[in-house]
CSV table of C-alpha atoms in Angstrom, one decimal:
chain,number,residue,atom,x,y,z
A,1,UNK,CA,93.6,65.3,98.0
A,2,UNK,CA,95.6,65.2,101.3
A,3,UNK,CA,95.6,62.0,103.3
A,4,UNK,CA,95.5,61.9,107.1
A,5,UNK,CA,98.6,59.7,106.8
A,6,UNK,CA,100.8,62.7,106.0
A,7,UNK,CA,103.7,62.7,108.4
A,8,UNK,CA,103.9,65.1,111.3
A,9,UNK,CA,106.7,67.4,110.1
A,10,UNK,CA,106.9,69.0,113.6
A,11,UNK,CA,108.0,65.6,114.9
A,12,UNK,CA,110.6,65.4,112.1
A,13,UNK,CA,111.8,68.9,112.9
A,14,UNK,CA,112.2,68.0,116.6
A,15,UNK,CA,114.2,64.9,115.8
A,16,UNK,CA,116.3,66.8,113.3
A,17,UNK,CA,117.1,69.3,115.9
A,18,UNK,CA,118.5,66.7,118.2
A,19,UNK,CA,120.7,65.4,115.3
A,20,UNK,CA,121.9,68.8,114.4
A,21,UNK,CA,123.1,69.4,117.9
A,22,UNK,CA,126.1,67.3,116.8
A,23,UNK,CA,126.8,69.4,113.7
A,24,UNK,CA,129.9,71.3,113.2
A,25,UNK,CA,132.4,69.1,115.2
A,26,UNK,CA,135.7,69.3,113.5
A,27,UNK,CA,137.2,65.9,112.3
A,28,UNK,CA,140.7,65.2,111.2
A,29,UNK,CA,141.7,65.8,107.6
A,30,UNK,CA,144.8,65.1,105.7
A,31,UNK,CA,146.1,65.0,102.1
A,32,UNK,CA,143.8,66.7,99.6
A,33,UNK,CA,141.0,67.3,102.1
A,34,UNK,CA,140.7,71.0,103.1
A,35,UNK,CA,137.9,70.7,105.7
A,36,UNK,CA,136.3,68.0,107.8
A,37,UNK,CA,133.2,68.2,110.0
A,38,UNK,CA,130.5,66.0,111.5
A,39,UNK,CA,126.9,66.7,110.8
A,40,UNK,CA,124.7,64.2,112.7
A,41,UNK,CA,125.8,60.7,111.6
A,42,UNK,CA,127.8,62.2,108.6
A,43,UNK,CA,131.6,62.5,108.7
A,44,UNK,CA,132.2,65.0,105.9
A,45,UNK,CA,135.5,65.6,104.2
A,46,UNK,CA,135.9,68.1,101.4
A,47,UNK,CA,138.4,69.6,99.0
A,48,UNK,CA,136.9,73.0,99.8
A,49,UNK,CA,135.7,74.8,102.9
A,50,UNK,CA,132.4,73.2,104.1
A,51,UNK,CA,131.1,76.6,105.2
A,52,UNK,CA,130.5,77.2,101.5
A,53,UNK,CA,127.7,74.5,101.5
A,54,UNK,CA,126.4,74.9,105.0
A,55,UNK,CA,122.7,75.2,104.0
A,56,UNK,CA,123.0,71.9,102.0
A,57,UNK,CA,124.8,70.1,104.8
A,58,UNK,CA,122.1,71.2,107.3
A,59,UNK,CA,119.6,69.3,105.2
A,60,UNK,CA,121.2,65.9,105.6
A,61,UNK,CA,120.4,65.0,109.3
A,62,UNK,CA,116.7,65.8,108.7
A,63,UNK,CA,116.7,63.1,106.0
A,64,UNK,CA,117.5,60.6,108.7
A,65,UNK,CA,114.7,62.1,110.9
A,66,UNK,CA,112.3,61.8,108.0
A,67,UNK,CA,113.1,58.1,107.5
A,68,UNK,CA,112.8,57.4,111.2
A,69,UNK,CA,109.4,59.1,111.2
A,70,UNK,CA,108.0,57.6,108.0
A,71,UNK,CA,109.3,54.1,108.3
A,72,UNK,CA,109.5,53.8,112.1
A,73,UNK,CA,113.1,52.7,112.0
A,74,UNK,CA,115.9,53.7,114.4
A,75,UNK,CA,118.8,56.0,113.6
A,76,UNK,CA,121.7,54.4,111.7
A,77,UNK,CA,123.9,52.2,113.8
A,78,UNK,CA,127.1,53.5,112.2
A,79,UNK,CA,128.7,56.7,111.0
A,80,UNK,CA,128.5,57.5,107.3
A,81,UNK,CA,131.6,58.9,105.6
A,82,UNK,CA,131.0,61.6,103.0
A,83,UNK,CA,133.7,62.6,100.5
A,84,UNK,CA,133.1,65.8,98.6
A,85,UNK,CA,135.1,66.9,95.6
A,86,UNK,CA,135.5,70.4,94.1
A,87,UNK,CA,135.2,69.1,90.5
A,88,UNK,CA,134.4,66.2,88.3
A,89,UNK,CA,138.1,66.0,87.4
A,90,UNK,CA,139.3,65.3,91.0
A,91,UNK,CA,136.3,63.0,91.6
A,92,UNK,CA,137.1,60.9,88.5
A,93,UNK,CA,140.8,60.8,89.5
A,94,UNK,CA,140.0,59.6,93.0
A,95,UNK,CA,137.6,56.9,91.9
A,96,UNK,CA,140.0,55.6,89.3
A,97,UNK,CA,142.7,55.3,91.9
A,98,UNK,CA,140.7,54.1,94.9
A,99,UNK,CA,137.6,52.4,93.6
A,100,UNK,CA,138.5,51.1,90.2
A,101,UNK,CA,136.1,48.1,90.2
A,102,UNK,CA,133.1,50.2,91.2
A,103,UNK,CA,130.7,51.0,88.3
A,104,UNK,CA,131.1,54.7,87.5
A,105,UNK,CA,128.2,57.0,88.4
A,106,UNK,CA,127.9,60.7,88.8
A,107,UNK,CA,127.6,60.2,92.6
A,108,UNK,CA,128.1,57.0,94.6
A,109,UNK,CA,127.1,55.2,97.7
A,110,UNK,CA,129.5,52.3,98.5
A,111,UNK,CA,129.2,49.8,101.3
A,112,UNK,CA,131.9,47.3,102.0
A,113,UNK,CA,133.0,45.9,105.4
A,114,UNK,CA,133.3,49.3,107.1
A,115,UNK,CA,131.1,52.4,107.3
A,116,UNK,CA,129.0,53.3,104.3
A,117,UNK,CA,130.7,55.9,102.1
A,118,UNK,CA,129.2,58.6,99.9
A,119,UNK,CA,131.1,60.3,97.0
A,120,UNK,CA,129.9,63.4,95.1
A,121,UNK,CA,131.4,66.4,93.3
A,122,UNK,CA,130.3,70.0,93.0
A,123,UNK,CA,128.5,70.2,89.7
A,124,UNK,CA,125.0,71.1,88.3
A,125,UNK,CA,123.3,68.2,90.2
A,126,UNK,CA,125.4,68.3,93.4
A,127,UNK,CA,122.7,69.1,95.9
A,128,UNK,CA,120.3,66.5,94.5
A,129,UNK,CA,123.0,63.8,94.2
A,130,UNK,CA,124.2,64.3,97.8
A,131,UNK,CA,120.7,64.0,99.2
A,132,UNK,CA,120.0,61.0,97.1
A,133,UNK,CA,123.1,59.1,98.0
A,134,UNK,CA,123.0,59.8,101.8
A,135,UNK,CA,119.4,58.4,101.7
A,136,UNK,CA,120.8,55.1,100.5
A,137,UNK,CA,123.5,55.2,103.2
A,138,UNK,CA,121.0,55.9,105.9
A,139,UNK,CA,118.7,53.0,104.9
A,140,UNK,CA,121.5,50.5,104.6
A,141,UNK,CA,122.9,51.6,107.9
A,142,UNK,CA,119.8,50.3,109.6
A,143,UNK,CA,118.3,47.6,107.3
A,144,UNK,CA,120.1,44.3,106.3
A,145,UNK,CA,118.5,44.5,102.8
A,146,UNK,CA,116.4,47.1,101.0
A,147,UNK,CA,114.4,46.1,97.9
A,148,UNK,CA,115.8,48.0,94.9
A,149,UNK,CA,112.6,49.7,93.9
A,150,UNK,CA,112.1,51.0,97.5
A,151,UNK,CA,115.7,51.9,97.9
A,152,UNK,CA,115.6,54.1,94.8
A,153,UNK,CA,112.1,55.4,95.3
A,154,UNK,CA,113.0,56.7,98.8
A,155,UNK,CA,116.3,58.2,97.5
A,156,UNK,CA,114.4,60.0,94.7
A,157,UNK,CA,111.8,61.2,97.3
A,158,UNK,CA,114.5,62.7,99.5
A,159,UNK,CA,116.7,64.0,96.7
A,160,UNK,CA,114.2,66.8,96.3
A,161,UNK,CA,114.7,69.8,98.5
A,162,UNK,CA,112.5,69.7,101.6
A,163,UNK,CA,110.1,72.3,100.5
A,164,UNK,CA,109.2,70.4,97.3
A,165,UNK,CA,108.8,66.8,98.5
A,166,UNK,CA,105.2,66.9,99.4
A,167,UNK,CA,103.5,68.7,96.5
A,168,UNK,CA,106.1,70.2,94.1
A,169,UNK,CA,108.4,67.3,93.2
A,170,UNK,CA,109.6,67.6,89.6
A,171,UNK,CA,108.6,64.0,89.1
A,172,UNK,CA,104.9,65.0,89.0
A,173,UNK,CA,104.8,66.3,85.5
A,174,UNK,CA,106.2,63.1,83.8
A,175,UNK,CA,104.1,60.8,86.1
A,176,UNK,CA,100.9,62.5,85.2
A,177,UNK,CA,101.7,62.4,81.5
A,178,UNK,CA,102.4,58.7,81.8
A,179,UNK,CA,99.0,58.2,83.5
A,180,UNK,CA,97.3,60.1,80.6
A,181,UNK,CA,99.0,57.8,78.1
A,182,UNK,CA,98.1,54.6,80.1
A,183,UNK,CA,101.8,54.1,81.1
A,184,UNK,CA,101.5,53.6,84.8
A,185,UNK,CA,103.8,50.9,86.1
A,186,UNK,CA,102.7,48.3,88.5
A,187,UNK,CA,104.6,47.6,91.7
A,188,UNK,CA,104.9,44.0,90.8
A,189,UNK,CA,106.9,44.9,87.7
A,190,UNK,CA,109.3,47.2,89.7
A,191,UNK,CA,109.8,44.4,92.2
A,192,UNK,CA,111.1,42.1,89.5
A,193,UNK,CA,114.1,44.4,88.7
A,194,UNK,CA,117.1,43.3,90.7
A,195,UNK,CA,120.0,45.4,89.3
A,196,UNK,CA,120.4,49.2,89.2
A,197,UNK,CA,121.7,48.9,85.7
A,198,UNK,CA,118.3,47.6,84.6
A,199,UNK,CA,116.3,50.5,85.9
A,200,UNK,CA,115.3,53.1,83.3
A,201,UNK,CA,114.1,56.6,83.9
A,202,UNK,CA,110.5,55.6,84.1
A,203,UNK,CA,111.3,52.9,86.7
A,204,UNK,CA,112.9,55.6,88.9
A,205,UNK,CA,109.9,57.9,88.5
A,206,UNK,CA,107.4,55.2,89.3
A,207,UNK,CA,109.4,53.9,92.2
A,208,UNK,CA,109.2,57.5,93.5
A,209,UNK,CA,105.4,57.5,92.8
A,210,UNK,CA,104.8,54.3,94.7
A,211,UNK,CA,106.8,55.7,97.7
A,212,UNK,CA,104.7,58.9,97.6
A,213,UNK,CA,101.5,56.8,97.6
A,214,UNK,CA,102.8,54.7,100.5
A,215,UNK,CA,103.8,57.7,102.6
A,216,UNK,CA,100.9,60.0,101.8
A,217,UNK,CA,98.1,57.8,100.4
A,218,UNK,CA,95.7,55.6,102.4
A,219,UNK,CA,96.7,55.1,106.0
A,220,UNK,CA,96.5,51.3,105.5
A,221,UNK,CA,99.1,51.6,102.8
A,222,UNK,CA,101.7,53.2,105.0
A,223,UNK,CA,100.8,50.8,107.9
A,224,UNK,CA,101.6,47.9,105.6
A,225,UNK,CA,104.9,49.6,104.5
A,226,UNK,CA,105.9,50.0,108.1
A,227,UNK,CA,105.1,46.4,108.8
A,228,UNK,CA,107.1,45.3,105.8
A,229,UNK,CA,110.1,47.4,106.9
A,230,UNK,CA,109.7,45.9,110.4
A,231,UNK,CA,109.9,42.4,109.1
A,232,UNK,CA,113.0,43.2,107.1
A,233,UNK,CA,114.7,44.8,110.1
A,234,UNK,CA,113.8,41.8,112.3
A,235,UNK,CA,115.0,39.2,109.9
A,236,UNK,CA,111.5,37.7,109.4
A,237,UNK,CA,110.3,36.6,105.9
A,238,UNK,CA,108.9,39.8,104.3
A,239,UNK,CA,107.8,38.6,100.8
A,240,UNK,CA,106.6,41.1,98.2
A,241,UNK,CA,105.0,44.4,99.3
A,242,UNK,CA,102.7,44.2,96.3
A,243,UNK,CA,101.2,41.0,97.6
A,244,UNK,CA,100.8,42.4,101.1
A,245,UNK,CA,99.1,45.5,99.7
A,246,UNK,CA,96.7,43.4,97.6
A,247,UNK,CA,95.6,41.4,100.7
A,248,UNK,CA,95.3,44.7,102.7
A,249,UNK,CA,93.8,47.1,100.1
A,250,UNK,CA,92.1,44.9,97.5
A,251,UNK,CA,93.3,46.7,94.4
A,252,UNK,CA,96.3,48.8,95.2
A,253,UNK,CA,96.8,49.8,91.6
A,254,UNK,CA,93.4,51.5,91.5
A,255,UNK,CA,94.2,53.4,94.7
A,256,UNK,CA,97.7,54.3,93.5
A,257,UNK,CA,96.5,55.9,90.2
A,258,UNK,CA,93.7,57.7,92.0
A,259,UNK,CA,96.2,59.1,94.5
A,260,UNK,CA,98.5,60.4,91.7
A,261,UNK,CA,95.6,61.9,89.8
A,262,UNK,CA,94.0,63.7,92.7
A,263,UNK,CA,96.9,64.7,95.0
A,264,UNK,CA,97.1,68.5,95.3
A,265,UNK,CA,97.9,71.2,97.7
A,266,UNK,CA,94.9,71.8,100.1
């Protein structure tokens, strides 16, 4: 099944092209940083030459273009600082010295009073981690609050390489096994989780699945998501998306599971 609500990727590509026009501007570096460049809204500093990961960095501004297209939000209002480490050892050392009170994770998005900051190190999951964390940074650069399930669901969606997001996401296999075993998770249950520490792997997978349904399922579902995001952005009461979908769709769970069972390449 392929819904008419599938985003126009030509529009995303056009917007991404405008953002990439800023790519490659050199920025100041000092201390341990070997290289520093701007890629769209991202101010990247690294312990290694950024030319070594140019293909990955070129994928970051299009994530902003995708969020702008899918959610009908503007570009982030502020730059995002990205700090890239050559190894887990130097990453751990930096966090212990500079962010000792932040709960340790393999990669981090941190937002205090200044610009959002992303930290990641070159390891087996580097590409995925970087795309995931910059998605958080882009969302929080525009919206005053992002419900946890939506924040993580979008980050998992965009952590996948661009060519795999629509049909070939690695999440599909486990989601479809869960459906066969009757283990689908309702959006209402995801909405009750308020702390990242309380999310398990299944919660992440089903947050992704609900995002996929909202972006590529019935047009009315995406319309309600856009309205929900618009209310958040404008400071209006936004409530629970599950309740809004129930009023709009009748039984979103039935539509959700049908979408997951039938979605396939045309």
